JSON list of C-alpha atoms and ligand atoms in Angstrom, two decimals:
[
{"chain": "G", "resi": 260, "resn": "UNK", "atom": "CA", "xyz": [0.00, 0.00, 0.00]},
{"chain": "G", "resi": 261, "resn": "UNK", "atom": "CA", "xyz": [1.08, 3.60, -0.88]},
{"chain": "G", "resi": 262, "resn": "UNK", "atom": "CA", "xyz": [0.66, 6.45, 1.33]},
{"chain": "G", "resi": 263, "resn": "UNK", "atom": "CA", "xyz": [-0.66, 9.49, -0.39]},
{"chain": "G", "resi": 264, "resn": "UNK", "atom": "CA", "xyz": [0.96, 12.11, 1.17]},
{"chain": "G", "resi": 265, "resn": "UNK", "atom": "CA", "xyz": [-1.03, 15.12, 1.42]},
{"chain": "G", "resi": 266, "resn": "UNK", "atom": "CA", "xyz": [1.85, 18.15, 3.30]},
{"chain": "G", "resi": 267, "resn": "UNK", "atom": "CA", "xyz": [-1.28, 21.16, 2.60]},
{"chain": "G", "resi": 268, "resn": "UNK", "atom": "CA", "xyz": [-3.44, 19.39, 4.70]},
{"chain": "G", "resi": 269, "resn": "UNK", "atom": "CA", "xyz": [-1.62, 21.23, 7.45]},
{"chain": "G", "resi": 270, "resn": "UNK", "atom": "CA", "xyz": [-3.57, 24.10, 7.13]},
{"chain": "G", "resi": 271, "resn": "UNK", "atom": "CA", "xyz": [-6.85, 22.60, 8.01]},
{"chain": "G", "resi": 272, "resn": "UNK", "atom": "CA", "xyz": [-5.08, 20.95, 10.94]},
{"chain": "G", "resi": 273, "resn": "UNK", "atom": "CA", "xyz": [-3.70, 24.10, 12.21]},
{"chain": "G", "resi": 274, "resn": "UNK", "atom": "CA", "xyz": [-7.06, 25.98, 11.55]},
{"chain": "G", "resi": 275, "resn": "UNK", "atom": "CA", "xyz": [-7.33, 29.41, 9.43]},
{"chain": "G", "resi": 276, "resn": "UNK", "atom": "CA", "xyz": [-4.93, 31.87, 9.06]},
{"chain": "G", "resi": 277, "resn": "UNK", "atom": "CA", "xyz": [-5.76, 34.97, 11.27]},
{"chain": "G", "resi": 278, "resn": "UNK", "atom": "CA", "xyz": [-7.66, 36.97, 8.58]},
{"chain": "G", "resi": 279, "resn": "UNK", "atom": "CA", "xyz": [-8.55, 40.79, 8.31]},
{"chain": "G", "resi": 280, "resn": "UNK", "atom": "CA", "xyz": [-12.04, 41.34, 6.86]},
{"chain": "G", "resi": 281, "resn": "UNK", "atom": "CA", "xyz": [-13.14, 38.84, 4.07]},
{"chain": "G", "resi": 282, "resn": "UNK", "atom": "CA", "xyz": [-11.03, 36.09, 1.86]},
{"chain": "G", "resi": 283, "resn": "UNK", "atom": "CA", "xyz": [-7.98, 35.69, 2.63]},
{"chain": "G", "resi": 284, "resn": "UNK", "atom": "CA", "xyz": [-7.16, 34.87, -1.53]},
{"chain": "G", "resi": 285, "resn": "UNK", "atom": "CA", "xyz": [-8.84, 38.51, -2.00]},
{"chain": "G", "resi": 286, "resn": "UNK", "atom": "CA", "xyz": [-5.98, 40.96, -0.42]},
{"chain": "G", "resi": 287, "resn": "UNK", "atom": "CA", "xyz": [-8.01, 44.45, -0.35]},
{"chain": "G", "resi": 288, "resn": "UNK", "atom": "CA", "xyz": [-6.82, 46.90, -2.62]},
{"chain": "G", "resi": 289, "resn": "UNK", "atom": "CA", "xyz": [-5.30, 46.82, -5.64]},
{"chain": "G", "resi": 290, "resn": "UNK", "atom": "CA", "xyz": [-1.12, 46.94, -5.29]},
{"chain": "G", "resi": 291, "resn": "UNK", "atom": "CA", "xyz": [0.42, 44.28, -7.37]},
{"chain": "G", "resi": 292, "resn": "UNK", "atom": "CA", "xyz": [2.10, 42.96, -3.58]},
{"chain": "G", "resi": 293, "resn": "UNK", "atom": "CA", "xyz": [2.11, 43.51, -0.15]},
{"chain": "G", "resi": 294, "resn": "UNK", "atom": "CA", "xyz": [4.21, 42.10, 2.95]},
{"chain": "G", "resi": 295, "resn": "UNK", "atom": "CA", "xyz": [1.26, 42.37, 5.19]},
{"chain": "G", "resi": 296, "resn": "UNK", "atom": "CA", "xyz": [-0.67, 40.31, 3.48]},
{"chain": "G", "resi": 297, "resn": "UNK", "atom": "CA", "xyz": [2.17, 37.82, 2.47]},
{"chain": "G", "resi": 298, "resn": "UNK", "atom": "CA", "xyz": [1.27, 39.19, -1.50]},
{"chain": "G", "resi": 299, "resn": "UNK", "atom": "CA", "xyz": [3.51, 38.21, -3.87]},
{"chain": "G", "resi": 300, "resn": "UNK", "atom": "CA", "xyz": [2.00, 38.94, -7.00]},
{"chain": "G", "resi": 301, "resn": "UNK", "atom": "CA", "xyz": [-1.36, 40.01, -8.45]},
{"chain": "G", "resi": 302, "resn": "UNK", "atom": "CA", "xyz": [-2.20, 40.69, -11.93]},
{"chain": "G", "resi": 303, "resn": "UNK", "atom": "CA", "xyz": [-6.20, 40.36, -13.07]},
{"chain": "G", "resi": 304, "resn": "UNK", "atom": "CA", "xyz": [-6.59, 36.55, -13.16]},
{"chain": "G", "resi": 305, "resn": "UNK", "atom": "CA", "xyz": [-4.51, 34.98, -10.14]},
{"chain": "G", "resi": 306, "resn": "UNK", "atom": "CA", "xyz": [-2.73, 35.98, -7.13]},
{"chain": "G", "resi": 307, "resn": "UNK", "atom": "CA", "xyz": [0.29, 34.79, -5.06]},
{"chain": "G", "resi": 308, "resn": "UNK", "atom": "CA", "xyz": [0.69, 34.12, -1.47]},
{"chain": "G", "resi": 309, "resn": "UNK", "atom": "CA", "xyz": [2.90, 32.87, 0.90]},
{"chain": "G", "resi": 310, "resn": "UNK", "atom": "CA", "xyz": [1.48, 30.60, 3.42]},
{"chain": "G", "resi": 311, "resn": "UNK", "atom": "CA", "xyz": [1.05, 31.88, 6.65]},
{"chain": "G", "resi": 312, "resn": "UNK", "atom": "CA", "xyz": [0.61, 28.35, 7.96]},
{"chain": "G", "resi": 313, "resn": "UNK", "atom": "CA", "xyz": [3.84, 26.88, 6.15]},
{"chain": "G", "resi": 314, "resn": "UNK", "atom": "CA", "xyz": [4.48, 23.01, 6.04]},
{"chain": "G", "resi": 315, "resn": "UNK", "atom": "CA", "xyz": [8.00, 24.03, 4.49]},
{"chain": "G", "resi": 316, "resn": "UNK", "atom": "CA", "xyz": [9.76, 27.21, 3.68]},
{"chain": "G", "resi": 317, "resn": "UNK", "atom": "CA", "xyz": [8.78, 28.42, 0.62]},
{"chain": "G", "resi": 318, "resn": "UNK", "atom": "CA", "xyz": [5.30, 26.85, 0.94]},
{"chain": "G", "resi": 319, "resn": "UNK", "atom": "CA", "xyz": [3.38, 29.41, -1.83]},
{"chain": "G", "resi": 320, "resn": "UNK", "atom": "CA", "xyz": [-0.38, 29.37, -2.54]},
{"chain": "G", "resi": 321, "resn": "UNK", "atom": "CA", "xyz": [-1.60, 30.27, -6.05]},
{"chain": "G", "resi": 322, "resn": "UNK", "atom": "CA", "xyz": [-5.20, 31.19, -6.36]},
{"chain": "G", "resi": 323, "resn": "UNK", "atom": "CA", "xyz": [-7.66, 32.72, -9.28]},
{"chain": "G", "resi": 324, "resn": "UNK", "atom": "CA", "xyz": [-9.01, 36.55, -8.58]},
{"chain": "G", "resi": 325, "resn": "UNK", "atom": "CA", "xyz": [-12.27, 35.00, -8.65]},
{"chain": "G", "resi": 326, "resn": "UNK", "atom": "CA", "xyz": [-13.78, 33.51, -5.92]},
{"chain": "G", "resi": 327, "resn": "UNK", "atom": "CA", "xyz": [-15.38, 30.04, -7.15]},
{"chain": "G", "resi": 328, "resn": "UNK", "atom": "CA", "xyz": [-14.23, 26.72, -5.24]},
{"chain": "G", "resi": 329, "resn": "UNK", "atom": "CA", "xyz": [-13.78, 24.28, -8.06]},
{"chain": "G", "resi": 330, "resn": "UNK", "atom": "CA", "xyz": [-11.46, 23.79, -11.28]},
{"chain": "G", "resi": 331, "resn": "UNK", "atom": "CA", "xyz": [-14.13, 23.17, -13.10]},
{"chain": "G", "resi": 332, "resn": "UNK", "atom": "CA", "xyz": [-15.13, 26.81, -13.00]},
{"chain": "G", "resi": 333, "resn": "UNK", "atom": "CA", "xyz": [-11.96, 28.21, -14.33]},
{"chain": "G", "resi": 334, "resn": "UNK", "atom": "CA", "xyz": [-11.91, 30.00, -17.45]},
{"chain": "G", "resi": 335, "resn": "UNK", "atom": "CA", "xyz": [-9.86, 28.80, -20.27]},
{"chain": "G", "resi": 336, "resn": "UNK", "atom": "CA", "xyz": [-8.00, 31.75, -19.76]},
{"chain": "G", "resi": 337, "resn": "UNK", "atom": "CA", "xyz": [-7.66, 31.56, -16.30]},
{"chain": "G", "resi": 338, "resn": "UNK", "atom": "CA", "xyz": [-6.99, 27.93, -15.77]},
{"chain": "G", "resi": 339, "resn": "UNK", "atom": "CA", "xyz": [-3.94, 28.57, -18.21]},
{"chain": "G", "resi": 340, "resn": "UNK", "atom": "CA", "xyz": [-2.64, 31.83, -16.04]},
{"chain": "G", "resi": 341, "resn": "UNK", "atom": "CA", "xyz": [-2.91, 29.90, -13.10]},
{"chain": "G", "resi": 342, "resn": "UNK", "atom": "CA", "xyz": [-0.72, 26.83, -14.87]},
{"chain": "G", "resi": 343, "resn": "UNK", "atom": "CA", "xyz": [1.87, 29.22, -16.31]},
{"chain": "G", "resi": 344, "resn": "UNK", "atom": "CA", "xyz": [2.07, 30.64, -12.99]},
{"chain": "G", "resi": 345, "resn": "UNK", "atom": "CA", "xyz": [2.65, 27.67, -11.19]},
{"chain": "G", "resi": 346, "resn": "UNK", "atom": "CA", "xyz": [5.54, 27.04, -13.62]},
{"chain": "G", "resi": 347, "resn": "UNK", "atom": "CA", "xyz": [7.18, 30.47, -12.95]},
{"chain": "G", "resi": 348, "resn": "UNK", "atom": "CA", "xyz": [6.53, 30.07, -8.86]},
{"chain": "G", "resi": 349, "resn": "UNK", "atom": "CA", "xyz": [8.08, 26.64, -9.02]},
{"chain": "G", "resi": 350, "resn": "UNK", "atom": "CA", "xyz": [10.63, 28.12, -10.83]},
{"chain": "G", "resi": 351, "resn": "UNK", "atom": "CA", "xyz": [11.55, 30.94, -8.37]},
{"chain": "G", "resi": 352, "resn": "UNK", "atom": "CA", "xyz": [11.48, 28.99, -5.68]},
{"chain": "G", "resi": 353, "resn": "UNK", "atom": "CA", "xyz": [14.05, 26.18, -7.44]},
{"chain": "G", "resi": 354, "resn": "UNK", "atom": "CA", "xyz": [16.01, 29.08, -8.15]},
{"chain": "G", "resi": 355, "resn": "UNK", "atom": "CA", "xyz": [16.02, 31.17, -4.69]},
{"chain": "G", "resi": 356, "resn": "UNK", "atom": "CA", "xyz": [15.38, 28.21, -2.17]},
{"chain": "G", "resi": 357, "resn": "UNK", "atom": "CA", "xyz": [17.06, 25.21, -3.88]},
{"chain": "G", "resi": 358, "resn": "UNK", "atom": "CA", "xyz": [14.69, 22.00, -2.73]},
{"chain": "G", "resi": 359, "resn": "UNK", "atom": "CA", "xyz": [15.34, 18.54, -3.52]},
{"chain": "G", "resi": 360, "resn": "UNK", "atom": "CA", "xyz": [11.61, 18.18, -4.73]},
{"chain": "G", "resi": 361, "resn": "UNK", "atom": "CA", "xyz": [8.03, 19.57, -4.88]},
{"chain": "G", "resi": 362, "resn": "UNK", "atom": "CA", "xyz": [4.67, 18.90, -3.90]},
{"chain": "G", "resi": 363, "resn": "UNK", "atom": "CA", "xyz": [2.33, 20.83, -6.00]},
{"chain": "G", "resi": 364, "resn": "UNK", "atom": "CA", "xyz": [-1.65, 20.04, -6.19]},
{"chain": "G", "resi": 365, "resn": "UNK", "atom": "CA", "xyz": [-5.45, 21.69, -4.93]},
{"chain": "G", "resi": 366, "resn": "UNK", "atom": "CA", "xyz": [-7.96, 20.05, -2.12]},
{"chain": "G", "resi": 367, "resn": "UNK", "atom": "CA", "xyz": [-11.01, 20.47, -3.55]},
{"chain": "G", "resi": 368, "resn": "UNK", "atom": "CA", "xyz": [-13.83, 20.71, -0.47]},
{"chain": "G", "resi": 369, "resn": "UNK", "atom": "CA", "xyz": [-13.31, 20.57, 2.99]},
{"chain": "G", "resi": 370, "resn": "UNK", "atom": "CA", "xyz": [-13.62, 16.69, 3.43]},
{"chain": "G", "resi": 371, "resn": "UNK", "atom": "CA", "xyz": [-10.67, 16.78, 0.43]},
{"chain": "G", "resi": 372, "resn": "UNK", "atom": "CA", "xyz": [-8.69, 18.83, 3.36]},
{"chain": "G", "resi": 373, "resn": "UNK", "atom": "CA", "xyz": [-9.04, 22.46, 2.23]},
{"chain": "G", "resi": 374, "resn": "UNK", "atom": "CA", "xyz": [-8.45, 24.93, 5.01]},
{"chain": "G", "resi": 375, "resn": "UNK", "atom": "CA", "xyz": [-10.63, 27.66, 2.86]},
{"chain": "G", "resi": 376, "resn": "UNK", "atom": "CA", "xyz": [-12.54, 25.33, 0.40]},
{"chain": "G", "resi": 377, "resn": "UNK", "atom": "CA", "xyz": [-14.75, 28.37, -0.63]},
{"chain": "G", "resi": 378, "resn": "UNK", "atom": "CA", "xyz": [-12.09, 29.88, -2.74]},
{"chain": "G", "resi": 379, "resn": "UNK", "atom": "CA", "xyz": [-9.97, 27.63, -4.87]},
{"chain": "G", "resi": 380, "resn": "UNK", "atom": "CA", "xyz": [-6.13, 27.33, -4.60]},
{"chain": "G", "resi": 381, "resn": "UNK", "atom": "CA", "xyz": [-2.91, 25.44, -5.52]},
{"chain": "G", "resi": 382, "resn": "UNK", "atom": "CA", "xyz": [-0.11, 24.50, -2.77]},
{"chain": "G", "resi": 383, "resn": "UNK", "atom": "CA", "xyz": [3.22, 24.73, -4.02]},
{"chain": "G", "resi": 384, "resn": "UNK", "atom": "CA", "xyz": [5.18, 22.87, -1.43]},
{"chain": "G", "resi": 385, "resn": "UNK", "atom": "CA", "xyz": [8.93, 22.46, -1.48]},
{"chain": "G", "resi": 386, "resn": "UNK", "atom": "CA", "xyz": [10.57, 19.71, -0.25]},
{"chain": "G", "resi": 387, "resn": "UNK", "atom": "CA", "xyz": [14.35, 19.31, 1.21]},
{"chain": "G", "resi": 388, "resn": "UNK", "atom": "CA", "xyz": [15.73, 16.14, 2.06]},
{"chain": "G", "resi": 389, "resn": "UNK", "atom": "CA", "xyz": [14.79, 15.31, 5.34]},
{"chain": "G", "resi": 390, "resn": "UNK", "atom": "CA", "xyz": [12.70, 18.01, 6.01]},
{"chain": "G", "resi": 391, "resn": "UNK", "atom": "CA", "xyz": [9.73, 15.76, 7.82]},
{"chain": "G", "resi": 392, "resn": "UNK", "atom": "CA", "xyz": [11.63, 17.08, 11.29]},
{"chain": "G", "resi": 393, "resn": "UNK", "atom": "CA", "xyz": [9.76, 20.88, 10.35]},
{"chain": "G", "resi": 394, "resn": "UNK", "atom": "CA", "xyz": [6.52, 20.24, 12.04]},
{"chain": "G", "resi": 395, "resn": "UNK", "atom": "CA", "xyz": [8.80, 20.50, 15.21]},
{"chain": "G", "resi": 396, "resn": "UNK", "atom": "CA", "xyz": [10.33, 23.78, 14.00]},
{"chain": "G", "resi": 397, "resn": "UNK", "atom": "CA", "xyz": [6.42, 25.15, 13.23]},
{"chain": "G", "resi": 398, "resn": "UNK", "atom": "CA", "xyz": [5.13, 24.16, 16.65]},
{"chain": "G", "resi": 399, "resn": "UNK", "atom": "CA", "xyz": [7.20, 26.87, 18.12]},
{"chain": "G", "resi": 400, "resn": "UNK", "atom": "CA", "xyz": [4.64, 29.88, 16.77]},
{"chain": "G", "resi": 401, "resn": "UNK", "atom": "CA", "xyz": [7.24, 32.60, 17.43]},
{"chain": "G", "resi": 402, "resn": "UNK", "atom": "CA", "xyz": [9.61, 31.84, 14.82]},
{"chain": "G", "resi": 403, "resn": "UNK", "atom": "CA", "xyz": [7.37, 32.05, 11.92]},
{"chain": "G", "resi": 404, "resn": "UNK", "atom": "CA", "xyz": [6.96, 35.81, 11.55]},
{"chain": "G", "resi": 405, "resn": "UNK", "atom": "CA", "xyz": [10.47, 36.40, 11.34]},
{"chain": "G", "resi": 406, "resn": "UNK", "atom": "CA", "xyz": [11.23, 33.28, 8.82]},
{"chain": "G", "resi": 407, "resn": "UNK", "atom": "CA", "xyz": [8.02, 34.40, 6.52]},
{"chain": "G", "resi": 408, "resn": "UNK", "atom": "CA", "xyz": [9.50, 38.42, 6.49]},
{"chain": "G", "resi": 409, "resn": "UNK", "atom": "CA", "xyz": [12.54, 36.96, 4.64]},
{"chain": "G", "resi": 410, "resn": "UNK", "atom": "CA", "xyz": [11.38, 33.97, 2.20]},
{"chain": "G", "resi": 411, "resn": "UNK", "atom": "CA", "xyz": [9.02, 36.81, 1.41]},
{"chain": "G", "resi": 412, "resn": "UNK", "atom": "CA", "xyz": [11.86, 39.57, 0.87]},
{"chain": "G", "resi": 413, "resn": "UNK", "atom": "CA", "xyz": [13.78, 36.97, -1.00]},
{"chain": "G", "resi": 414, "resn": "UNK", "atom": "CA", "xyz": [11.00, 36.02, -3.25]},
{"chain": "G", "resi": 415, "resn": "UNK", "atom": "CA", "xyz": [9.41, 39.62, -3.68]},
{"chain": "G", "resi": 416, "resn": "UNK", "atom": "CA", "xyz": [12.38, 40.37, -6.45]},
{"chain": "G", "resi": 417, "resn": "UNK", "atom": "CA", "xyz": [11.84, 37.60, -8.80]},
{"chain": "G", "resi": 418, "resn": "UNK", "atom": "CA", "xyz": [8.19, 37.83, -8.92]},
{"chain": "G", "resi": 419, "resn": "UNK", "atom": "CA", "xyz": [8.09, 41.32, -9.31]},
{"chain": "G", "resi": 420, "resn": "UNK", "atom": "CA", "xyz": [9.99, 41.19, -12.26]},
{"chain": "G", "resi": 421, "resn": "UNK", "atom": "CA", "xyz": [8.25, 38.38, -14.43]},
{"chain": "G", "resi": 422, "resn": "UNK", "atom": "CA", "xyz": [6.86, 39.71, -17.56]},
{"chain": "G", "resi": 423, "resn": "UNK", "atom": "CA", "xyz": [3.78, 37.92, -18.18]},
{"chain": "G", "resi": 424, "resn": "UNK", "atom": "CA", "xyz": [1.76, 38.75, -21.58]},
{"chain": "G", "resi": 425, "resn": "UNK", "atom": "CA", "xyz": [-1.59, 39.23, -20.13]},
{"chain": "G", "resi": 426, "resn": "UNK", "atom": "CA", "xyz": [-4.22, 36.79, -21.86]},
{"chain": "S", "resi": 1595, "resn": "ZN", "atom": "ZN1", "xyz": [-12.34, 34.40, -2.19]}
]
């Protein structure tokens, strides 16, 4: 038997990140990012967050502008933004943070493990050998802020300068 080994579902066990008013995949305003709200990138089909609730370093959620809870209600258009993006994100992230792998996928519903399963998003997950021991790292809460504020300021560059032709 094979395990299938689910690293997002950590959000649901950890409950909801602590959110200001409304969805957390709809940062208010409209600034392309923004450190308080762990924005990476926005342009008008998908944005980019870092999780707030990380399994791993790195760990980057990729969601459509629109709020609808299922692939199926992706736009042609927007299903391929949110594809290319993944690519670039993975990219980055191989670049800046160097893992050994990725876990990259969506839970679909809550009983699928989504933590918001109203508003449809893919976990890019990076993996470094032997990195099972971080759940020990995340269960001391004080460390995170700090450890987010830089994958964020290294990040921040690269996205900020992709050049993506706007479909
Ligand atoms: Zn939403």
């Amino acid at each position: 038997m094979n395990n299938l080994w689910t690293p997002w579902r950590i959000e649901h066990v950890l409950g909801k990140a602590p959110q200001p008013d409304g969805c957390l995949f709809e940062p208010a305003g409209d600034c392309k990012s923004d450190k308080k709200t762990l924005l990476l990138y926005r342009d008008h089909h998908l944005v980019v967050l870092l999780n707030r609730f990380p399994y791993t370093n790195g760990h980057l959620l990729v969601a459509p502008i629109r709020h609808i809870s299922c692939i199926t209600e992706l736009t042609t258009a927007e299903n391929c933004a949110l594809m290319e993006m993944v690519k670039h994100a993975t990219a980055i992230l191989k670049n800046r943070l160097k893992p050994n792998g990725f876990n990259i996928g969506c839970n679909i519903g809550a009983i699928a493990g989504a933590g918001i399963a109203d508003h449809l998003h893919y976990h890019i997950v990076p993996r470094w050998n032997g990195d099972h021991n971080f759940i020990c790292v995340l269960a001391d809460i004080r460390t995170i802020p700090e450890h987010i504020d830089t994958t964020f300021d290294r990040l921040l560059p690269d996205f900020l300068n992709l050049h993506i032709t706007p479909a």
